[in-house]
Amino acid sequence: MAQSSQNFDYDLIVIGAGSGGVRAGRIAAGHGAKVAVIEGDRPGGTCVIRGCVPKKLLMYAASFSADVEDARGFGWQIDGLSHDWPGLIAAKDAEIGRLENIYRSLLKNAGATLIEGWGRVTGPNEVSVGADVYRAGKILIAVGGAPQFIDVPGMKDHTISSNEALDLPEMPKDIAIYGSGYIALEFAGIFNGLGARTHLIYRSDLPLRGFDDDVRAHIATALTDRGIILHPETTIDHVTAENGGKQAHLSDGSRLAVDQIMAATGRRPNTANLGLDDLGVKLGKQGEIIVDDMSQTNLPSLYAIGDVTNRINLTPVAIAEGHAFADSEFGNRPRKADHANVASAVFSQPPIASVGLSEADAVNIHGKVTIFESQFRAMKNTISGRAEKTYMKLIVDAANDKVVGVHMMGPDCGEIMQGIAIAVKMGATKADFDATIGIHPTAAEEFVTMRTPRKEG
Ligand code: NDP
C-alpha cells in the first residue's frame, strides 16, 4: 500500500458508503487525496438501499390504483385488477442491486478504496475493521441513522420498521402505522394504494408536526378521503402478537388487530458502536455527533456529515455537506454547506412539498406576514370524479415583500417546488412571482397568479 503523508495509510477514511460518504470520498479523491471508504452493509446506504429509492418505487406502484380509478372517468374500461407484490419486490430488488453496483463503480472510478466491514474509530487517526487497523490524516463519519422504536412492551418484538416494510414476503391485508412524520405518511400511501386497510396512529392532533398547519389540516382530510383510517391524539400502549397477527393496544382502551404494525416513530443516529465515547467525542441527546458548521467534531481530525449529525436529515443535504467537507479539507476551497431554505417533499398520496418557513415560524421570525393561498380541484379531477383538492400557499414577509415560505399539497408538487426553491433561495419577492407569466393550464401557474391575500401583514 502506498504510504500517505505522515505515514498514514490514507489521507481520508470515510466510514459509511451512503450518499454523503460516497460524495465526500469521490470529491476528496478527485482533489488528489488517498481515500478509503468503509462500509459494513451494501454501498448506497439508507437512501439507495432502504430509503428514498425503494420507497419511491413502491410509491409509484401504489399510485397506479388511484390512476386506474381516475382513468375510468376518462373512458377506460379496466376490469379484473390484481397486484403481484412478490413481483414488485423482485423488480425493486433488481433495481436496487443495479444502483448498488453503480455506487461501487463510482468509488472505484474515483480511485477510492472500498473496505467492506464495520469501522470503529480507535484513535484520532485510526479506524479498526475487525482485526485490521487503518490510519488516516482525517476521518469522516457518515454512518447515517436507523429506525427508533418507542419503549413500550412488545413494540420492538412485534413491529416492523420501514426497513422490513420494503421487503415483506407478503402484502399485508391490513396494517397499522405508528407516527405521522415523513416515513409514516409515505408508507401509509404505499400500503393503502396497494389495497391494505391502513391505519395511521399518532399522538398529535394533525400529522406532520413542524409543517405548516394549513398543509397539515389539508393532508389529514386528503388521507381520510383516500381511505386511510386516522387515529389522532392516540398512542400505542403495548403490542401483542397472537394467531399470526398483531394487536396494537391503544391509549383510548381499544385494540386494533392487524397483519402488521409498522413503527415510524423517528430515526436515531448510528453512533452506538463507533467507539466515540472512548475518544471523548461530543454527542447530543439523540446520540448525534456534534459538529461545527464545517462538519468538524471536537476532535480536530474527526468530521461527521449527514443523518449521524441530525441537522437536516435529507439525502441532498448529506451530499452537500460531504461535498463542502471534501472541497474544504482537500480542495483548498473552504466553504460551509448552506442549510437555509432547503426544499423537501413528503411522497404521501397526495404528496406535499415545501420550501422556507411555515406560517407560524414566519410570524415568529418576521412578525407581519401576508398569506396567499389557493385551493382548487385539479383539472384532471373534474372528469375523473376525484373530489381531492390541491392546496397552495405563499407566505410573504410584509416588511420587504420577500417570499419566505411556499407550501403545496397536490400532484407533482415535488417537481414544482424544486423550481420555486431556486426563486426563494435567490430572495424572490411576491412582485417577482407576480411578474412571472404562468404556464397554462397547469396547477403550478397558481403560484404566479395569487392576487388577493387571505391575511394582510
Ligand atoms: P419524523 O421525525 O418525521 O417523524 C417521527 C414521528 O414519530 C412523528 O410523528 C412523531 O410524533 C412520532 N414520535 C416520535 N416519538 C414518539 C413517541 N415517543 N411516541 C409517539 N410518537 C412518537 O421521522 P421519520 O422517521 O418519519 O423520518 C425521519 C427523517 O428522515 C425525517 O424527519 C426526514 O428528515 C427524513 N426523511 C425524509 C424523506 C423525504 O425527504 N421524502 C422521507 C423519509 C424520511 P410527533 O410529531 O408528535 O413528535
Short mmCIF file of C-alpha atoms and ligand atoms in Angstrom, two decimals:
data_model
loop_
_atom_site.label_atom_id
_atom_site.label_comp_id
_atom_site.label_asym_id
_atom_site.label_seq_id
_atom_site.Cartn_x
_atom_site.Cartn_y
_atom_site.Cartn_z
CA MET A 1 0.00 0.00 0.00
CA ALA A 2 1.44 3.40 -0.95
CA GLN A 3 2.02 5.49 2.14
CA SER A 4 0.26 8.79 2.52
CA SER A 5 1.68 11.81 4.33
CA GLN A 6 2.95 11.32 7.92
CA ASN A 7 2.94 7.56 7.42
CA PHE A 8 -0.80 7.41 7.32
CA ASP A 9 -2.34 4.73 5.12
CA TYR A 10 -4.81 7.27 3.76
CA ASP A 11 -5.40 10.99 3.69
CA LEU A 12 -9.07 10.33 4.38
CA ILE A 13 -11.05 7.43 5.73
CA VAL A 14 -14.80 7.73 5.36
CA ILE A 15 -16.96 5.44 7.47
CA GLY A 16 -20.22 4.83 5.64
CA ALA A 17 -20.77 4.42 1.89
CA GLY A 18 -24.13 6.16 1.74
CA SER A 19 -24.89 9.14 -0.45
CA GLY A 20 -23.00 11.63 1.74
CA GLY A 21 -19.96 9.45 2.42
CA VAL A 22 -19.55 8.42 -1.20
CA ARG A 23 -19.81 12.02 -2.38
CA ALA A 24 -17.19 13.14 0.15
CA GLY A 25 -14.86 10.26 -0.76
CA ARG A 26 -15.16 10.80 -4.51
CA ILE A 27 -14.63 14.56 -4.35
CA ALA A 28 -11.69 14.24 -1.95
CA ALA A 29 -10.12 11.62 -4.25
CA GLY A 30 -10.71 13.97 -7.18
CA HIS A 31 -8.75 16.62 -5.28
CA GLY A 32 -5.85 14.16 -5.12
CA ALA A 33 -6.43 12.65 -1.67
CA LYS A 34 -5.81 8.99 -0.98
CA VAL A 35 -9.20 7.78 0.20
CA ALA A 36 -10.72 4.65 1.72
CA VAL A 37 -14.44 4.23 2.33
CA ILE A 38 -15.53 1.64 4.88
CA GLU A 39 -18.96 0.04 4.65
CA GLY A 40 -20.39 -2.88 6.63
CA ASP A 41 -23.61 -3.16 4.65
CA ARG A 42 -24.34 -2.50 1.00
CA PRO A 43 -22.80 0.60 -0.64
CA GLY A 44 -25.58 3.07 -1.36
CA GLY A 45 -26.68 3.49 2.25
CA THR A 46 -30.13 4.30 3.55
CA CYS A 47 -31.31 6.33 0.57
CA VAL A 48 -30.44 3.83 -2.12
CA ILE A 49 -30.83 0.51 -0.30
CA ARG A 50 -33.66 1.01 2.21
CA GLY A 51 -34.93 4.57 1.90
CA CYS A 52 -35.68 7.15 -0.77
CA VAL A 53 -35.21 4.93 -3.81
CA PRO A 54 -37.06 1.71 -2.91
CA LYS A 55 -39.71 3.79 -1.14
CA LYS A 56 -40.35 5.84 -4.25
CA LEU A 57 -40.50 2.76 -6.45
CA LEU A 58 -43.16 1.30 -4.14
CA MET A 59 -44.93 4.66 -4.11
CA TYR A 60 -45.15 4.55 -7.91
CA ALA A 61 -46.54 1.03 -7.68
CA ALA A 62 -49.19 2.15 -5.20
CA SER A 63 -50.16 5.26 -7.15
CA PHE A 64 -51.39 3.20 -10.12
CA SER A 65 -54.51 2.13 -8.21
CA ALA A 66 -55.71 5.73 -7.98
CA ASP A 67 -54.66 6.29 -11.60
CA VAL A 68 -56.80 3.36 -12.65
CA GLU A 69 -59.79 4.74 -10.73
CA ASP A 70 -59.24 8.11 -12.40
CA ALA A 71 -58.80 6.51 -15.82
CA ARG A 72 -62.31 5.07 -15.64
CA GLY A 73 -63.68 8.62 -15.65
CA PHE A 74 -61.79 9.18 -18.90
CA GLY A 75 -63.46 6.22 -20.58
CA TRP A 76 -61.00 3.44 -19.85
CA GLN A 77 -62.70 0.18 -19.04
CA ILE A 78 -60.39 -1.76 -16.79
CA ASP A 79 -61.54 -4.92 -15.08
CA GLY A 80 -60.01 -7.69 -13.06
CA LEU A 81 -57.23 -5.69 -11.43
CA SER A 82 -54.81 -7.55 -9.20
CA HIS A 83 -51.37 -6.84 -7.89
CA ASP A 84 -48.31 -9.09 -7.71
CA TRP A 85 -46.47 -7.99 -4.53
CA PRO A 86 -43.59 -10.53 -4.78
CA GLY A 87 -43.14 -9.46 -8.42
CA LEU A 88 -42.91 -5.83 -7.36
CA ILE A 89 -40.40 -6.60 -4.60
CA ALA A 90 -38.25 -8.63 -7.01
CA ALA A 91 -38.27 -5.82 -9.58
CA LYS A 92 -37.43 -3.29 -6.87
CA ASP A 93 -34.59 -5.50 -5.60
CA ALA A 94 -33.12 -5.81 -9.09
CA GLU A 95 -33.11 -2.03 -9.46
CA ILE A 96 -31.51 -1.56 -6.03
CA GLY A 97 -28.85 -4.12 -6.99
CA ARG A 98 -28.12 -2.15 -10.15
CA LEU A 99 -27.77 1.08 -8.17
CA GLU A 100 -25.54 -0.58 -5.57
CA ASN A 101 -23.18 -1.59 -8.37
CA ILE A 102 -23.17 1.96 -9.66
CA TYR A 103 -22.14 3.14 -6.19
CA ARG A 104 -19.31 0.60 -6.14
CA SER A 105 -18.16 1.80 -9.58
CA LEU A 106 -18.36 5.44 -8.56
CA LEU A 107 -15.88 4.82 -5.77
CA LYS A 108 -13.62 2.65 -7.90
CA ASN A 109 -13.59 5.11 -10.80
CA ALA A 110 -12.74 7.93 -8.41
CA GLY A 111 -9.72 5.94 -7.21
CA ALA A 112 -11.10 5.39 -3.70
CA THR A 113 -10.72 2.01 -1.97
CA LEU A 114 -13.84 0.30 -0.62
CA ILE A 115 -13.15 -1.62 2.58
CA GLU A 116 -16.04 -3.94 3.44
CA GLY A 117 -16.66 -4.33 7.17
CA TRP A 118 -17.79 -2.34 10.18
CA GLY A 119 -15.46 0.52 11.10
CA ARG A 120 -14.73 1.62 14.64
CA VAL A 121 -12.76 4.74 15.49
CA THR A 122 -9.94 3.56 17.75
CA GLY A 123 -7.83 6.71 17.80
CA PRO A 124 -7.87 10.28 16.50
CA ASN A 125 -6.29 8.99 13.27
CA GLU A 126 -7.14 5.32 13.47
CA VAL A 127 -10.04 3.15 12.36
CA SER A 128 -10.33 -0.59 13.00
CA VAL A 129 -12.27 -3.01 10.86
CA GLY A 130 -12.22 -6.32 12.69
CA ALA A 131 -8.54 -7.09 13.27
CA ASP A 132 -7.34 -4.63 10.61
CA VAL A 133 -6.21 -1.19 11.61
CA TYR A 134 -6.03 1.75 9.19
CA ARG A 135 -4.55 5.17 9.83
CA ALA A 136 -5.61 8.40 8.15
CA GLY A 137 -4.96 12.12 8.39
CA LYS A 138 -8.69 12.76 8.61
CA ILE A 139 -11.67 10.58 9.42
CA LEU A 140 -15.18 11.36 8.23
CA ILE A 141 -18.17 9.65 9.84
CA ALA A 142 -21.16 9.32 7.54
CA VAL A 143 -22.96 6.34 9.00
CA GLY A 144 -26.49 7.75 8.96
CA GLY A 145 -29.29 6.65 11.24
CA ALA A 146 -31.66 3.77 11.92
CA PRO A 147 -35.32 3.40 12.88
CA GLN A 148 -36.10 4.02 16.53
CA PHE A 149 -38.76 2.05 18.40
CA ILE A 150 -40.74 3.53 21.26
CA ASP A 151 -40.02 1.76 24.52
CA VAL A 152 -43.39 0.15 25.29
CA PRO A 153 -44.00 -3.57 25.83
CA GLY A 154 -43.93 -5.63 22.62
CA MET A 155 -43.07 -2.73 20.30
CA LYS A 156 -39.58 -3.84 19.32
CA ASP A 157 -40.50 -7.54 19.15
CA HIS A 158 -43.74 -7.39 17.21
CA THR A 159 -43.48 -4.43 14.87
CA ILE A 160 -41.60 -3.81 11.67
CA SER A 161 -39.77 -0.65 10.64
CA SER A 162 -39.51 0.85 7.18
CA ASN A 163 -36.53 -1.49 6.59
CA GLU A 164 -38.70 -4.61 6.79
CA ALA A 165 -41.73 -2.94 5.19
CA LEU A 166 -39.77 -2.70 1.95
CA ASP A 167 -39.13 -6.44 1.90
CA LEU A 168 -42.23 -8.11 3.32
CA PRO A 169 -42.74 -11.58 1.84
CA GLU A 170 -46.49 -10.92 1.63
CA MET A 171 -48.54 -7.82 1.19
CA PRO A 172 -50.49 -7.28 4.47
CA LYS A 173 -54.28 -7.18 4.26
CA ASP A 174 -54.28 -4.58 7.00
CA ILE A 175 -51.57 -2.55 8.65
CA ALA A 176 -51.27 -0.01 11.48
CA ILE A 177 -48.56 2.60 11.10
CA TYR A 178 -47.35 4.40 14.22
CA GLY A 179 -46.22 8.02 13.80
CA SER A 180 -47.15 10.78 11.41
CA GLY A 181 -43.84 12.00 10.05
CA TYR A 182 -42.39 11.61 6.57
CA ILE A 183 -41.96 7.86 6.76
CA ALA A 184 -45.38 7.14 8.31
CA LEU A 185 -47.23 9.13 5.66
CA GLU A 186 -45.24 7.75 2.77
CA PHE A 187 -45.76 4.13 3.80
CA ALA A 188 -49.42 4.75 4.61
CA GLY A 189 -49.81 5.85 0.99
CA ILE A 190 -47.94 2.79 -0.25
CA PHE A 191 -49.93 0.20 1.69
CA ASN A 192 -53.25 1.97 1.20
CA GLY A 193 -52.65 2.33 -2.53
CA LEU A 194 -51.77 -1.34 -2.81
CA GLY A 195 -55.04 -2.30 -1.14
CA ALA A 196 -54.28 -2.80 2.55
CA ARG A 197 -56.72 -1.42 5.09
CA THR A 198 -54.37 1.18 6.57
CA HIS A 199 -54.47 2.82 9.99
CA LEU A 200 -52.32 5.79 10.95
CA ILE A 201 -51.89 6.19 14.70
CA TYR A 202 -50.27 9.36 16.04
CA ARG A 203 -50.08 11.35 19.22
CA SER A 204 -50.57 14.86 17.82
CA ASP A 205 -53.85 16.36 16.59
CA LEU A 206 -52.62 16.57 13.00
CA PRO A 207 -49.96 14.69 11.03
CA LEU A 208 -46.53 16.13 10.16
CA ARG A 209 -45.65 18.21 13.17
CA GLY A 210 -43.38 21.07 12.14
CA PHE A 211 -45.03 21.52 8.75
CA ASP A 212 -47.35 24.43 8.00
CA ASP A 213 -50.60 23.97 9.94
CA ASP A 214 -52.83 24.52 6.89
CA VAL A 215 -50.94 21.84 4.99
CA ARG A 216 -51.29 19.51 7.97
CA ALA A 217 -55.04 20.03 8.08
CA HIS A 218 -55.39 19.50 4.33
CA ILE A 219 -53.35 16.31 4.30
CA ALA A 220 -55.43 14.88 7.15
CA THR A 221 -58.56 15.41 5.05
CA ALA A 222 -56.94 14.04 1.90
CA LEU A 223 -55.62 10.91 3.63
CA THR A 224 -59.08 10.22 5.05
CA ASP A 225 -60.64 10.72 1.62
CA ARG A 226 -58.16 8.23 0.19
CA GLY A 227 -59.37 5.65 2.72
CA ILE A 228 -56.65 5.80 5.38
CA ILE A 229 -58.11 5.49 8.88
CA LEU A 230 -56.64 8.20 11.09
CA HIS A 231 -56.24 7.82 14.86
CA PRO A 232 -55.09 11.28 16.03
CA GLU A 233 -54.16 12.01 19.64
CA THR A 234 -53.64 8.31 20.20
CA THR A 235 -50.63 6.33 21.37
CA ILE A 236 -49.86 2.63 21.37
CA ASP A 237 -49.53 1.44 24.97
CA HIS A 238 -48.37 -2.04 24.12
CA VAL A 239 -48.22 -4.53 21.29
CA THR A 240 -49.03 -8.22 21.33
CA ALA A 241 -48.91 -10.98 18.74
CA GLU A 242 -51.23 -13.95 18.50
CA ASN A 243 -52.73 -16.18 15.80
CA GLY A 244 -50.22 -14.91 13.26
CA GLY A 245 -51.45 -11.33 13.62
CA LYS A 246 -50.50 -8.30 15.70
CA GLN A 247 -52.55 -6.27 18.13
CA ALA A 248 -51.98 -2.61 18.92
CA HIS A 249 -53.40 -1.71 22.31
CA LEU A 250 -54.33 1.94 22.03
CA SER A 251 -54.48 4.72 24.62
CA ASP A 252 -58.26 5.03 24.15
CA GLY A 253 -58.60 1.49 25.50
CA SER A 254 -59.36 -0.10 22.12
CA ARG A 255 -57.41 -2.91 20.48
CA LEU A 256 -56.55 -2.91 16.82
CA ALA A 257 -55.89 -6.32 15.26
CA VAL A 258 -53.89 -6.21 12.02
CA ASP A 259 -51.44 -8.27 9.94
CA GLN A 260 -48.57 -5.87 10.55
CA ILE A 261 -47.72 -2.90 12.74
CA MET A 262 -45.07 -0.57 11.39
CA ALA A 263 -43.18 1.75 13.73
CA ALA A 264 -42.38 5.04 12.02
CA THR A 265 -41.54 6.97 15.16
CA GLY A 266 -38.35 8.64 14.06
CA ARG A 267 -34.75 7.64 13.47
CA ARG A 268 -31.67 7.68 15.65
CA PRO A 269 -28.06 8.42 14.64
CA ASN A 270 -25.97 5.24 14.29
CA THR A 271 -23.32 6.19 16.82
CA ALA A 272 -23.65 3.33 19.32
CA ASN A 273 -20.78 1.11 18.11
CA LEU A 274 -18.31 3.61 16.71
CA GLY A 275 -16.10 3.94 19.79
CA LEU A 276 -16.75 7.68 20.04
CA ASP A 277 -17.32 7.78 23.81
CA ASP A 278 -13.86 6.36 24.44
CA LEU A 279 -12.37 9.22 22.44
CA GLY A 280 -14.41 11.93 24.18
CA VAL A 281 -16.27 12.92 21.01
CA LYS A 282 -19.20 15.17 21.91
CA LEU A 283 -22.61 13.64 21.25
CA GLY A 284 -26.06 15.19 21.59
CA LYS A 285 -29.18 13.87 23.33
CA GLN A 286 -30.17 11.60 20.46
CA GLY A 287 -26.62 10.27 20.14
CA GLU A 288 -25.93 12.61 17.23
CA ILE A 289 -22.36 13.77 16.63
CA ILE A 290 -22.00 17.44 17.45
CA VAL A 291 -20.19 19.29 14.68
CA ASP A 292 -19.49 22.91 13.80
CA ASP A 293 -20.57 24.46 10.52
CA MET A 294 -17.51 22.95 8.81
CA SER A 295 -18.73 19.49 9.96
CA GLN A 296 -15.76 19.19 12.36
CA THR A 297 -16.17 17.49 15.75
CA ASN A 298 -14.41 18.47 18.96
CA LEU A 299 -11.64 16.07 17.90
CA PRO A 300 -9.84 18.07 15.17
CA SER A 301 -9.10 15.11 12.87
CA LEU A 302 -12.67 13.79 13.07
CA TYR A 303 -15.56 15.08 10.97
CA ALA A 304 -19.16 13.98 10.50
CA ILE A 305 -21.87 14.64 7.92
CA GLY A 306 -25.42 13.57 7.16
CA ASP A 307 -28.05 11.98 9.40
CA VAL A 308 -25.47 10.97 12.02
CA THR A 309 -25.24 14.68 12.86
CA ASN A 310 -29.05 15.08 12.96
CA ARG A 311 -29.04 18.52 11.35
CA ILE A 312 -31.38 18.34 8.34
CA ASN A 313 -31.87 14.64 7.68
CA LEU A 314 -32.22 14.64 3.91
CA THR A 315 -30.01 12.90 1.34
CA PRO A 316 -29.24 16.01 -0.73
CA VAL A 317 -28.20 17.82 2.46
CA ALA A 318 -25.80 15.00 3.38
CA ILE A 319 -24.39 15.16 -0.15
CA ALA A 320 -23.96 18.94 0.09
CA GLU A 321 -22.24 18.55 3.47
CA GLY A 322 -19.94 15.81 2.12
CA HIS A 323 -19.04 17.87 -0.93
CA ALA A 324 -18.35 21.00 1.13
CA PHE A 325 -16.19 18.96 3.54
CA ALA A 326 -14.11 17.49 0.69
CA ASP A 327 -13.65 20.87 -1.02
CA SER A 328 -12.72 22.49 2.27
CA GLU A 329 -10.27 19.88 3.54
CA PHE A 330 -8.76 18.58 0.30
CA GLY A 331 -9.62 21.09 -2.44
CA ASN A 332 -8.25 24.22 -0.84
CA ARG A 333 -11.70 25.80 -1.11
CA PRO A 334 -13.11 26.21 2.41
CA ARG A 335 -16.89 26.52 2.42
CA LYS A 336 -19.85 25.67 4.58
CA ALA A 337 -22.82 23.62 3.46
CA ASP A 338 -25.75 26.02 3.24
CA HIS A 339 -28.70 24.81 5.29
CA ALA A 340 -31.00 27.74 4.51
CA ASN A 341 -34.20 27.25 2.51
CA VAL A 342 -33.80 23.54 1.83
CA ALA A 343 -36.86 22.33 -0.04
CA SER A 344 -38.30 18.89 0.66
CA ALA A 345 -41.21 16.69 -0.33
CA VAL A 346 -43.20 14.09 1.50
CA PHE A 347 -44.17 11.41 -1.02
CA SER A 348 -47.51 10.75 0.58
CA GLN A 349 -50.53 10.33 -1.67
CA PRO A 350 -51.26 13.14 -2.40
CA PRO A 351 -47.70 14.44 -1.93
CA ILE A 352 -46.62 17.55 -0.04
CA ALA A 353 -43.71 19.84 -0.81
CA SER A 354 -42.40 22.98 0.78
CA VAL A 355 -39.54 25.41 0.96
CA GLY A 356 -38.89 28.01 3.62
CA LEU A 357 -40.95 28.73 6.70
CA SER A 358 -44.33 27.59 7.96
CA GLU A 359 -46.76 30.42 8.71
CA ALA A 360 -46.22 30.00 12.47
CA ASP A 361 -42.42 30.16 12.11
CA ALA A 362 -42.65 33.09 9.69
CA VAL A 363 -44.73 35.06 12.19
CA ASN A 364 -42.24 34.26 14.94
CA ILE A 365 -39.26 35.32 12.86
CA HIS A 366 -40.61 38.14 10.71
CA GLY A 367 -43.61 39.43 12.66
CA LYS A 368 -46.01 40.65 10.00
CA VAL A 369 -46.56 38.28 7.10
CA THR A 370 -49.04 38.30 4.23
CA ILE A 371 -50.62 34.99 3.31
CA PHE A 372 -51.82 33.99 -0.13
CA GLU A 373 -53.46 30.66 -0.72
CA SER A 374 -55.30 28.73 -3.35
CA GLN A 375 -57.39 25.63 -3.10
CA PHE A 376 -58.84 24.04 -6.19
CA ARG A 377 -59.84 20.81 -7.81
CA ALA A 378 -57.16 19.94 -10.36
CA MET A 379 -58.43 19.77 -13.94
CA LYS A 380 -57.73 16.05 -14.10
CA ASN A 381 -60.01 15.50 -11.12
CA THR A 382 -63.03 17.07 -12.82
CA ILE A 383 -63.63 14.22 -15.26
CA SER A 384 -62.07 11.57 -13.03
CA GLY A 385 -64.59 12.46 -10.35
CA ARG A 386 -61.94 12.61 -7.63
CA ALA A 387 -63.01 15.19 -5.05
CA GLU A 388 -59.47 15.76 -3.79
CA LYS A 389 -58.29 19.35 -3.85
CA THR A 390 -54.86 20.79 -4.42
CA TYR A 391 -53.68 23.31 -1.81
CA MET A 392 -51.04 26.00 -2.35
CA LYS A 393 -49.78 28.71 -0.02
CA LEU A 394 -47.35 31.61 -0.21
CA ILE A 395 -46.03 33.35 2.89
CA VAL A 396 -44.64 36.82 2.29
CA ASP A 397 -42.62 38.98 4.69
CA ALA A 398 -44.72 42.15 4.84
CA ALA A 399 -41.66 44.30 5.57
CA ASN A 400 -39.85 43.63 2.30
CA ASP A 401 -42.25 41.60 0.09
CA LYS A 402 -39.89 38.58 0.13
CA VAL A 403 -41.48 35.16 -0.23
CA VAL A 404 -40.33 33.30 2.89
CA GLY A 405 -42.44 30.14 2.70
CA VAL A 406 -44.07 28.15 -0.09
CA HIS A 407 -46.20 25.07 0.50
CA MET A 408 -48.18 22.76 -1.71
CA MET A 409 -50.19 19.58 -1.41
CA GLY A 410 -51.14 18.05 -4.71
CA PRO A 411 -49.91 16.08 -7.71
CA ASP A 412 -46.34 16.76 -8.85
CA CYS A 413 -45.67 19.23 -6.04
CA GLY A 414 -42.15 17.81 -5.50
CA GLU A 415 -41.34 18.55 -9.14
CA ILE A 416 -42.89 22.01 -8.96
CA MET A 417 -41.24 23.00 -5.67
CA GLN A 418 -37.70 22.45 -6.94
CA GLY A 419 -38.03 25.40 -9.32
CA ILE A 420 -39.80 27.53 -6.73
CA ALA A 421 -36.92 26.79 -4.32
CA ILE A 422 -34.48 28.50 -6.68
CA ALA A 423 -36.60 31.64 -6.64
CA VAL A 424 -36.90 31.59 -2.83
CA LYS A 425 -33.18 30.93 -2.46
CA MET A 426 -32.50 33.96 -4.67
CA GLY A 427 -34.69 36.12 -2.46
CA ALA A 428 -37.61 36.49 -4.85
CA THR A 429 -40.35 38.90 -3.82
CA LYS A 430 -44.08 38.46 -4.30
CA ALA A 431 -43.76 41.11 -7.04
CA ASP A 432 -41.26 38.80 -8.83
CA PHE A 433 -43.76 35.95 -8.61
CA ASP A 434 -46.48 38.28 -9.96
CA ALA A 435 -44.26 39.39 -12.84
CA THR A 436 -43.83 35.77 -13.94
CA ILE A 437 -46.27 34.60 -16.58
CA GLY A 438 -47.86 31.25 -15.85
CA ILE A 439 -47.80 28.09 -17.93
CA HIS A 440 -51.41 27.34 -18.80
CA PRO A 441 -53.16 25.10 -17.98
CA THR A 442 -51.12 23.81 -15.07
CA ALA A 443 -51.54 23.72 -11.32
CA ALA A 444 -48.13 25.37 -10.92
CA GLU A 445 -49.35 28.59 -12.54
CA GLU A 446 -51.38 29.27 -9.39
CA PHE A 447 -48.11 30.21 -7.69
CA VAL A 448 -47.80 33.23 -10.00
CA THR A 449 -51.46 34.21 -10.13
CA MET A 450 -52.42 34.56 -6.46
CA ARG A 451 -53.60 38.17 -6.13
CA THR A 452 -55.83 38.53 -3.09
CA PRO A 453 -54.26 37.83 0.28
CA ARG A 454 -56.11 35.69 2.77
CA LYS A 455 -54.34 37.61 5.50
CA GLU A 456 -52.65 41.02 5.17
CA GLY A 457 -49.40 41.55 7.06
P1 NDP B 1 -40.16 12.15 11.77
O1 NDP B 1 -39.34 12.85 12.77
O2 NDP B 1 -40.53 12.85 10.52
O3 NDP B 1 -41.49 11.60 12.45
C1 NDP B 1 -41.44 10.86 13.63
C2 NDP B 1 -42.85 10.54 14.08
O4 NDP B 1 -42.77 9.74 15.24
C3 NDP B 1 -43.65 11.78 14.45
O5 NDP B 1 -44.98 11.62 14.06
C4 NDP B 1 -43.54 11.80 15.97
O6 NDP B 1 -44.61 12.38 16.63
C5 NDP B 1 -43.54 10.31 16.27
N1 NDP B 1 -42.96 10.02 17.57
C6 NDP B 1 -41.70 10.28 17.97
N2 NDP B 1 -41.53 9.90 19.25
C7 NDP B 1 -42.70 9.38 19.66
C8 NDP B 1 -43.17 8.83 20.87
N3 NDP B 1 -42.36 8.73 21.93
N4 NDP B 1 -44.45 8.39 20.94
C9 NDP B 1 -45.27 8.51 19.89
N5 NDP B 1 -44.89 9.03 18.69
C10 NDP B 1 -43.62 9.46 18.59
O7 NDP B 1 -39.34 10.82 11.48
P2 NDP B 1 -39.41 9.75 10.31
O8 NDP B 1 -38.90 8.51 10.93
O9 NDP B 1 -40.71 9.76 9.62
O10 NDP B 1 -38.32 10.29 9.31
C11 NDP B 1 -37.01 10.59 9.78
C12 NDP B 1 -36.43 11.69 8.94
O11 NDP B 1 -35.99 11.16 7.71
C13 NDP B 1 -37.40 12.80 8.56
O12 NDP B 1 -37.56 13.76 9.55
C14 NDP B 1 -36.79 13.34 7.32
O13 NDP B 1 -35.81 14.28 7.69
C15 NDP B 1 -36.16 12.12 6.70
N6 NDP B 1 -37.00 11.56 5.62
C16 NDP B 1 -37.21 12.31 4.50
C17 NDP B 1 -37.99 11.82 3.49
C18 NDP B 1 -38.21 12.67 2.28
O14 NDP B 1 -37.44 13.62 2.07
N7 NDP B 1 -39.23 12.42 1.48
C19 NDP B 1 -38.61 10.51 3.55
C20 NDP B 1 -38.34 9.81 4.77
C21 NDP B 1 -37.56 10.33 5.77
P3 NDP B 1 -44.64 13.98 16.95
O15 NDP B 1 -44.78 14.64 15.64
O16 NDP B 1 -45.82 14.14 17.84
O17 NDP B 1 -43.33 14.27 17.61
#
